[in-house]
Amino acid sequence: MNPLSSTARTRVGRLPERAAGDRSVLDAILDDGMICHLGLVVDGSPRVIPTAYGRLGDTLYVHGSTGASSLRAGPSQEVCVTVTHLDGLVIARSLFHHSLNYRSAVIYGTPRLVTDPDEKLTGLRVVTENLTPGQWDVARKPTRKEMAAVSVLALSLDEASAKVREGGPSDDDEDYALDVWAGVVPVYQTFGSPDPDPALREGIPVPAHIARRVTS
């Protein structure tokens, strides 16, 4: 077991039995997701930005335009990054006990602006491969001009928490006699059939790595 960090910010106060203590749970939550929410303060105002990300070992990479004020402000302050998966609607006999099945991760830290060209390229590869595994090897690589237009932030996973809720409703004992349906409505995220670009030349089939994404 590789335990997660235990700080005042990462200790789960509400329903602590749902907190995951092992680092592998955090990694799985991050690796199953594609969009994170980056929370920070910009010009004195709180801001939460949805953005693509990728994980490599103990580091989370996010990227965006060099013109984005959120990415410019990130390295100067502590931020909070969250990733959440909705797995089911928990329908109870009482409204009070309705809930959600979910997996969530919260990461705290001060991100680092990646300036080393090799690590910057690695960060972009990690983000790309998290979204579409195999695409990095077939698409054109970024030019020097394109690299200059992109910022990459690296955030350590040293201070993070993971929380999971699964299973059915937990009604009060007296409510089990009610003639009210209770259970779980599963929620799934799926990929549809690839829709080719209208400008795609004839004879270019859907590549195997894209097809695998659809059936995964």
CSV table of N, CA, C and O in Angstrom, one decimal, residues 61-154:
chain,number,residue,atom,x,y,z
A,61,TYR,N,0.0,17.2,-15.6
A,61,TYR,CA,0.3,18.3,-16.6
A,61,TYR,C,-1.0,18.8,-17.1
A,61,TYR,O,-2.0,18.1,-17.5
A,62,VAL,N,-1.1,20.2,-17.2
A,62,VAL,CA,-2.2,20.9,-17.9
A,62,VAL,C,-1.6,21.8,-18.9
A,62,VAL,O,-0.5,22.3,-18.7
A,63,HIS,N,-2.4,22.2,-19.9
A,63,HIS,CA,-1.8,23.1,-20.9
A,63,HIS,C,-2.9,24.1,-21.4
A,63,HIS,O,-4.1,23.9,-21.2
A,64,GLY,N,-2.4,25.1,-22.0
A,64,GLY,CA,-3.3,26.1,-22.6
A,64,GLY,C,-2.6,27.2,-23.3
A,64,GLY,O,-1.3,27.1,-23.4
A,65,SER,N,-3.3,28.2,-23.7
A,65,SER,CA,-2.6,29.3,-24.5
A,65,SER,C,-1.8,30.1,-23.5
A,65,SER,O,-2.1,30.3,-22.4
A,66,THR,N,-0.7,30.6,-24.1
A,66,THR,CA,0.2,31.6,-23.3
A,66,THR,C,-0.6,32.8,-23.0
A,66,THR,O,-0.2,33.6,-22.1
A,67,GLY,N,-1.7,33.1,-23.7
A,67,GLY,CA,-2.4,34.3,-23.5
A,67,GLY,C,-3.5,34.1,-22.4
A,67,GLY,O,-4.2,35.1,-22.0
A,68,ALA,N,-3.7,32.9,-21.9
A,68,ALA,CA,-4.7,32.6,-20.9
A,68,ALA,C,-4.2,33.2,-19.5
A,68,ALA,O,-3.2,32.8,-19.0
A,69,SER,N,-5.0,34.1,-19.0
A,69,SER,CA,-4.6,34.7,-17.7
A,69,SER,C,-4.6,33.7,-16.6
A,69,SER,O,-3.8,33.8,-15.6
A,70,SER,N,-5.4,32.6,-16.7
A,70,SER,CA,-5.3,31.6,-15.6
A,70,SER,C,-4.0,30.8,-15.6
A,70,SER,O,-3.5,30.5,-14.5
A,71,LEU,N,-3.5,30.5,-16.8
A,71,LEU,CA,-2.2,29.8,-16.8
A,71,LEU,C,-1.0,30.7,-16.5
A,71,LEU,O,0.0,30.3,-15.9
A,72,ARG,N,-1.2,32.0,-16.7
A,72,ARG,CA,-0.1,33.0,-16.3
A,72,ARG,C,-0.1,33.1,-14.8
A,72,ARG,O,1.0,33.3,-14.2
A,73,ALA,N,-1.3,33.1,-14.2
A,73,ALA,CA,-1.4,33.3,-12.8
A,73,ALA,C,-1.0,32.1,-12.0
A,73,ALA,O,-0.6,32.2,-10.8
A,74,GLY,N,-1.2,30.9,-12.6
A,74,GLY,CA,-1.0,29.6,-11.8
A,74,GLY,C,0.3,29.5,-11.1
A,74,GLY,O,0.3,29.2,-9.9
A,75,PRO,N,1.4,29.7,-11.7
A,75,PRO,CA,2.7,29.4,-11.0
A,75,PRO,C,3.0,30.3,-9.9
A,75,PRO,O,3.9,30.1,-9.1
A,76,SER,N,2.2,31.4,-9.7
A,76,SER,CA,2.5,32.3,-8.6
A,76,SER,C,1.7,32.1,-7.4
A,76,SER,O,1.7,32.9,-6.4
A,77,GLN,N,0.9,31.0,-7.3
A,77,GLN,CA,0.0,30.8,-6.2
A,77,GLN,C,-0.3,29.3,-6.0
A,77,GLN,O,-0.1,28.5,-6.9
A,78,GLU,N,-0.9,29.0,-4.9
A,78,GLU,CA,-1.4,27.7,-4.7
A,78,GLU,C,-2.8,27.5,-5.4
A,78,GLU,O,-3.6,28.5,-5.5
A,79,VAL,N,-3.0,26.3,-6.0
A,79,VAL,CA,-4.2,26.1,-6.8
A,79,VAL,C,-4.8,24.8,-6.2
A,79,VAL,O,-4.2,24.1,-5.4
A,80,CYS,N,-6.0,24.6,-6.7
A,80,CYS,CA,-6.8,23.4,-6.4
A,80,CYS,C,-7.3,22.8,-7.7
A,80,CYS,O,-7.9,23.5,-8.4
A,81,VAL,N,-7.0,21.5,-7.9
A,81,VAL,CA,-7.4,20.8,-9.1
A,81,VAL,C,-8.3,19.7,-8.7
A,81,VAL,O,-8.0,18.9,-7.8
A,82,THR,N,-9.5,19.5,-9.4
A,82,THR,CA,-10.4,18.5,-9.1
A,82,THR,C,-10.7,17.7,-10.3
A,82,THR,O,-10.8,18.2,-11.4
A,83,VAL,N,-11.0,16.4,-10.1
A,83,VAL,CA,-11.5,15.5,-11.2
A,83,VAL,C,-12.6,14.7,-10.5
A,83,VAL,O,-12.4,14.1,-9.5
A,84,THR,N,-13.7,14.6,-11.2
A,84,THR,CA,-14.9,13.8,-10.7
A,84,THR,C,-15.5,13.0,-11.8
A,84,THR,O,-15.7,13.4,-12.9
A,85,HIS,N,-15.8,11.7,-11.4
A,85,HIS,CA,-16.6,10.8,-12.3
A,85,HIS,C,-17.9,10.5,-11.6
A,85,HIS,O,-18.0,10.1,-10.4
A,86,LEU,N,-19.0,10.7,-12.3
A,86,LEU,CA,-20.3,10.4,-11.9
A,86,LEU,C,-20.6,9.0,-12.4
A,86,LEU,O,-20.7,8.7,-13.6
A,87,ASP,N,-20.8,8.0,-11.4
A,87,ASP,CA,-21.0,6.6,-11.8
A,87,ASP,C,-22.5,6.2,-11.6
A,87,ASP,O,-22.9,5.1,-12.1
A,88,GLY,N,-23.3,6.9,-10.9
A,88,GLY,CA,-24.7,6.5,-10.7
A,88,GLY,C,-25.5,7.5,-9.9
A,88,GLY,O,-25.0,8.2,-9.1
A,89,LEU,N,-26.8,7.4,-10.1
A,89,LEU,CA,-27.8,8.2,-9.3
A,89,LEU,C,-28.4,7.2,-8.3
A,89,LEU,O,-28.9,6.2,-8.6
A,90,VAL,N,-28.2,7.6,-7.0
A,90,VAL,CA,-28.7,6.7,-6.0
A,90,VAL,C,-30.1,7.2,-5.5
A,90,VAL,O,-30.2,8.3,-5.0
A,91,ILE,N,-31.1,6.4,-5.8
A,91,ILE,CA,-32.5,6.7,-5.6
A,91,ILE,C,-32.9,6.1,-4.3
A,91,ILE,O,-32.9,4.8,-4.2
A,92,ALA,N,-33.3,6.8,-3.3
A,92,ALA,CA,-33.7,6.3,-2.0
A,92,ALA,C,-35.2,6.4,-1.8
A,92,ALA,O,-35.9,7.0,-2.6
A,93,ARG,N,-35.6,5.8,-0.7
A,93,ARG,CA,-37.0,5.9,-0.3
A,93,ARG,C,-37.4,7.3,0.2
A,93,ARG,O,-38.6,7.7,0.2
A,94,SER,N,-36.4,7.9,0.8
A,94,SER,CA,-36.6,9.3,1.3
A,94,SER,C,-35.8,10.3,0.5
A,94,SER,O,-34.7,9.9,0.1
A,95,LEU,N,-36.2,11.5,0.4
A,95,LEU,CA,-35.5,12.5,-0.4
A,95,LEU,C,-34.1,12.8,0.3
A,95,LEU,O,-33.1,13.0,-0.4
A,96,PHE,N,-34.1,12.7,1.6
A,96,PHE,CA,-32.9,13.0,2.4
A,96,PHE,C,-31.8,12.1,2.0
A,96,PHE,O,-30.6,12.5,2.0
A,97,HIS,N,-32.1,10.9,1.7
A,97,HIS,CA,-31.0,9.9,1.5
A,97,HIS,C,-30.7,9.6,0.0
A,97,HIS,O,-29.9,8.7,-0.3
A,98,HIS,N,-31.3,10.5,-0.9
A,98,HIS,CA,-30.8,10.4,-2.3
A,98,HIS,C,-29.3,10.8,-2.3
A,98,HIS,O,-28.9,11.6,-1.6
A,99,SER,N,-28.6,10.2,-3.2
A,99,SER,CA,-27.2,10.5,-3.3
A,99,SER,C,-26.6,10.2,-4.7
A,99,SER,O,-27.4,10.0,-5.6
A,100,LEU,N,-25.3,10.2,-4.8
A,100,LEU,CA,-24.6,9.9,-6.1
A,100,LEU,C,-23.5,8.9,-5.8
A,100,LEU,O,-22.9,9.0,-4.8
A,101,ASN,N,-23.3,8.0,-6.7
A,101,ASN,CA,-22.1,7.2,-6.7
A,101,ASN,C,-21.1,8.0,-7.6
A,101,ASN,O,-21.4,8.4,-8.7
A,102,TYR,N,-19.9,8.1,-7.0
A,102,TYR,CA,-18.9,9.0,-7.7
A,102,TYR,C,-17.5,8.5,-7.3
A,102,TYR,O,-17.3,7.8,-6.3
A,103,ARG,N,-16.5,9.0,-8.0
A,103,ARG,CA,-15.1,8.9,-7.7
A,103,ARG,C,-14.5,10.3,-7.9
A,103,ARG,O,-14.7,10.9,-9.0
A,104,SER,N,-13.9,10.8,-6.9
A,104,SER,CA,-13.4,12.2,-7.0
A,104,SER,C,-12.0,12.3,-6.5
A,104,SER,O,-11.6,11.6,-5.6
A,105,ALA,N,-11.2,13.3,-7.0
A,105,ALA,CA,-9.8,13.5,-6.6
A,105,ALA,C,-9.7,15.0,-6.4
A,105,ALA,O,-10.2,15.8,-7.2
A,106,VAL,N,-9.0,15.4,-5.4
A,106,VAL,CA,-8.7,16.8,-5.1
A,106,VAL,C,-7.2,17.0,-4.9
A,106,VAL,O,-6.6,16.2,-4.1
A,107,ILE,N,-6.5,17.9,-5.6
A,107,ILE,CA,-5.1,18.0,-5.6
A,107,ILE,C,-4.8,19.5,-5.2
A,107,ILE,O,-5.3,20.4,-5.8
A,108,TYR,N,-3.9,19.7,-4.3
A,108,TYR,CA,-3.4,21.0,-3.9
A,108,TYR,C,-1.9,21.2,-4.2
A,108,TYR,O,-1.2,20.2,-4.1
A,109,GLY,N,-1.6,22.4,-4.5
A,109,GLY,CA,-0.1,22.7,-4.7
A,109,GLY,C,0.1,23.9,-5.5
A,109,GLY,O,-0.9,24.6,-6.0
A,110,THR,N,1.3,24.3,-5.6
A,110,THR,CA,1.7,25.4,-6.5
A,110,THR,C,2.3,24.9,-7.8
A,110,THR,O,3.3,24.2,-7.8
A,111,PRO,N,1.6,25.1,-8.9
A,111,PRO,CA,2.1,24.5,-10.2
A,111,PRO,C,3.4,25.2,-10.6
A,111,PRO,O,3.7,26.3,-10.2
A,112,ARG,N,4.1,24.5,-11.4
A,112,ARG,CA,5.4,24.9,-12.0
A,112,ARG,C,5.2,25.1,-13.5
A,112,ARG,O,4.7,24.3,-14.2
A,113,LEU,N,5.6,26.3,-13.9
A,113,LEU,CA,5.6,26.6,-15.4
A,113,LEU,C,6.8,25.8,-16.0
A,113,LEU,O,7.9,25.9,-15.6
A,114,VAL,N,6.4,24.9,-17.0
A,114,VAL,CA,7.5,24.1,-17.6
A,114,VAL,C,8.2,24.9,-18.7
A,114,VAL,O,7.6,25.4,-19.6
A,115,THR,N,9.5,25.1,-18.5
A,115,THR,CA,10.3,25.9,-19.4
A,115,THR,C,11.3,25.0,-20.2
A,115,THR,O,11.7,25.4,-21.3
A,116,ASP,N,11.6,23.9,-19.7
A,116,ASP,CA,12.5,23.0,-20.4
A,116,ASP,C,11.8,22.4,-21.6
A,116,ASP,O,10.7,21.9,-21.5
A,117,PRO,N,12.4,22.6,-22.8
A,117,PRO,CA,11.7,22.2,-24.1
A,117,PRO,C,11.4,20.7,-24.1
A,117,PRO,O,10.3,20.4,-24.6
A,118,ASP,N,12.3,19.9,-23.6
A,118,ASP,CA,12.0,18.5,-23.6
A,118,ASP,C,10.8,18.1,-22.7
A,118,ASP,O,10.0,17.3,-23.1
A,119,GLU,N,10.8,18.7,-21.5
A,119,GLU,CA,9.7,18.4,-20.6
A,119,GLU,C,8.4,19.0,-21.1
A,119,GLU,O,7.3,18.4,-20.9
A,120,LYS,N,8.5,20.1,-21.7
A,120,LYS,CA,7.3,20.7,-22.3
A,120,LYS,C,6.7,19.8,-23.3
A,120,LYS,O,5.4,19.6,-23.4
A,121,LEU,N,7.5,19.3,-24.2
A,121,LEU,CA,7.0,18.4,-25.2
A,121,LEU,C,6.4,17.1,-24.6
A,121,LEU,O,5.4,16.6,-25.0
A,122,THR,N,7.1,16.7,-23.5
A,122,THR,CA,6.6,15.5,-22.8
A,122,THR,C,5.2,15.8,-22.2
A,122,THR,O,4.3,14.9,-22.3
A,123,GLY,N,5.1,16.9,-21.6
A,123,GLY,CA,3.8,17.3,-21.0
A,123,GLY,C,2.7,17.3,-22.0
A,123,GLY,O,1.6,16.8,-21.8
A,124,LEU,N,3.0,17.9,-23.2
A,124,LEU,CA,2.0,17.9,-24.3
A,124,LEU,C,1.6,16.5,-24.8
A,124,LEU,O,0.5,16.2,-25.1
A,125,ARG,N,2.6,15.7,-24.8
A,125,ARG,CA,2.4,14.3,-25.2
A,125,ARG,C,1.5,13.6,-24.2
A,125,ARG,O,0.6,12.8,-24.6
A,126,VAL,N,1.8,13.8,-22.9
A,126,VAL,CA,1.0,13.1,-21.9
A,126,VAL,C,-0.5,13.6,-21.9
A,126,VAL,O,-1.4,12.7,-21.8
A,127,VAL,N,-0.7,14.8,-22.2
A,127,VAL,CA,-2.1,15.3,-22.3
A,127,VAL,C,-2.8,14.7,-23.5
A,127,VAL,O,-3.9,14.2,-23.5
A,128,THR,N,-2.1,14.7,-24.6
A,128,THR,CA,-2.6,14.2,-25.9
A,128,THR,C,-2.9,12.7,-25.7
A,128,THR,O,-4.0,12.2,-26.1
A,129,GLU,N,-2.0,12.0,-25.2
A,129,GLU,CA,-2.2,10.5,-25.1
A,129,GLU,C,-3.3,10.2,-24.0
A,129,GLU,O,-3.9,9.1,-24.1
A,130,ASN,N,-3.5,11.0,-23.1
A,130,ASN,CA,-4.6,10.8,-22.1
A,130,ASN,C,-5.9,10.9,-22.8
A,130,ASN,O,-6.9,10.1,-22.5
A,131,LEU,N,-6.0,11.8,-23.8
A,131,LEU,CA,-7.3,12.0,-24.5
A,131,LEU,C,-7.5,11.0,-25.6
A,131,LEU,O,-8.5,10.4,-25.8
A,132,THR,N,-6.4,10.8,-26.4
A,132,THR,CA,-6.5,9.9,-27.6
A,132,THR,C,-5.2,9.1,-27.6
A,132,THR,O,-4.3,9.5,-28.3
A,133,PRO,N,-5.2,8.0,-26.9
A,133,PRO,CA,-3.9,7.2,-27.0
A,133,PRO,C,-3.6,6.7,-28.4
A,133,PRO,O,-4.4,6.3,-29.2
A,134,GLY,N,-2.3,7.0,-28.7
A,134,GLY,CA,-1.8,6.6,-30.0
A,134,GLY,C,-1.7,7.8,-31.0
A,134,GLY,O,-1.0,7.7,-32.0
A,135,GLN,N,-2.4,8.9,-30.7
A,135,GLN,CA,-2.4,10.0,-31.7
A,135,GLN,C,-1.1,10.7,-31.8
A,135,GLN,O,-0.8,11.3,-32.8
A,136,TRP,N,-0.3,10.8,-30.7
A,136,TRP,CA,0.9,11.5,-30.7
A,136,TRP,C,1.9,10.9,-31.8
A,136,TRP,O,2.7,11.7,-32.4
A,137,ASP,N,1.8,9.7,-32.0
A,137,ASP,CA,2.7,9.0,-33.0
A,137,ASP,C,2.3,9.2,-34.4
A,137,ASP,O,3.2,8.9,-35.3
A,138,VAL,N,1.1,9.7,-34.7
A,138,VAL,CA,0.7,9.8,-36.1
A,138,VAL,C,0.5,11.2,-36.6
A,138,VAL,O,0.6,11.5,-37.8
A,139,ALA,N,0.1,12.1,-35.7
A,139,ALA,CA,-0.1,13.5,-36.0
A,139,ALA,C,1.2,14.3,-36.2
A,139,ALA,O,2.2,13.9,-35.6
A,140,ARG,N,1.1,15.4,-36.9
A,140,ARG,CA,2.2,16.3,-37.0
A,140,ARG,C,2.6,16.9,-35.6
A,140,ARG,O,1.8,17.3,-34.9
A,141,LYS,N,3.9,16.9,-35.3
A,141,LYS,CA,4.4,17.4,-34.1
A,141,LYS,C,4.3,19.0,-34.1
A,141,LYS,O,4.4,19.6,-35.1
A,142,PRO,N,4.2,19.6,-32.9
A,142,PRO,CA,4.2,21.1,-32.8
A,142,PRO,C,5.4,21.7,-33.4
A,142,PRO,O,6.5,21.2,-33.2
A,143,THR,N,5.2,22.8,-34.1
A,143,THR,CA,6.4,23.6,-34.6
A,143,THR,C,6.9,24.5,-33.5
A,143,THR,O,6.3,24.6,-32.4
A,144,ARG,N,8.0,25.1,-33.7
A,144,ARG,CA,8.6,25.9,-32.7
A,144,ARG,C,7.7,27.1,-32.4
A,144,ARG,O,7.5,27.5,-31.2
A,145,LYS,N,7.0,27.6,-33.4
A,145,LYS,CA,6.1,28.7,-33.2
A,145,LYS,C,4.9,28.3,-32.4
A,145,LYS,O,4.4,29.0,-31.5
A,146,GLU,N,4.4,27.1,-32.7
A,146,GLU,CA,3.2,26.5,-31.9
A,146,GLU,C,3.6,26.3,-30.5
A,146,GLU,O,2.8,26.5,-29.5
A,147,MET,N,4.8,25.8,-30.2
A,147,MET,CA,5.3,25.5,-28.9
A,147,MET,C,5.3,26.8,-28.1
A,147,MET,O,5.0,26.9,-26.9
A,148,ALA,N,5.7,27.9,-28.7
A,148,ALA,CA,5.8,29.2,-28.1
A,148,ALA,C,4.5,29.7,-27.7
A,148,ALA,O,4.4,30.6,-26.8
A,149,ALA,N,3.4,29.3,-28.4
A,149,ALA,CA,2.1,29.8,-28.1
A,149,ALA,C,1.4,29.0,-27.0
A,149,ALA,O,0.2,29.3,-26.7
A,150,VAL,N,2.0,27.9,-26.5
A,150,VAL,CA,1.4,27.1,-25.5
A,150,VAL,C,2.1,27.1,-24.2
A,150,VAL,O,3.4,27.1,-24.2
A,151,SER,N,1.4,27.2,-23.1
A,151,SER,CA,2.0,27.0,-21.8
A,151,SER,C,1.6,25.7,-21.2
A,151,SER,O,0.5,25.2,-21.4
A,152,VAL,N,2.6,25.1,-20.5
A,152,VAL,CA,2.4,23.8,-19.8
A,152,VAL,C,2.7,24.0,-18.3
A,152,VAL,O,3.7,24.5,-18.0
A,153,LEU,N,1.8,23.6,-17.5
A,153,LEU,CA,2.0,23.7,-16.1
A,153,LEU,C,2.1,22.2,-15.5
A,153,LEU,O,1.4,21.3,-16.0
A,154,ALA,N,3.0,22.1,-14.6
A,154,ALA,CA,3.2,20.8,-13.9
A,154,ALA,C,2.8,20.9,-12.4
A,154,ALA,O,3.3,21.8,-11.7
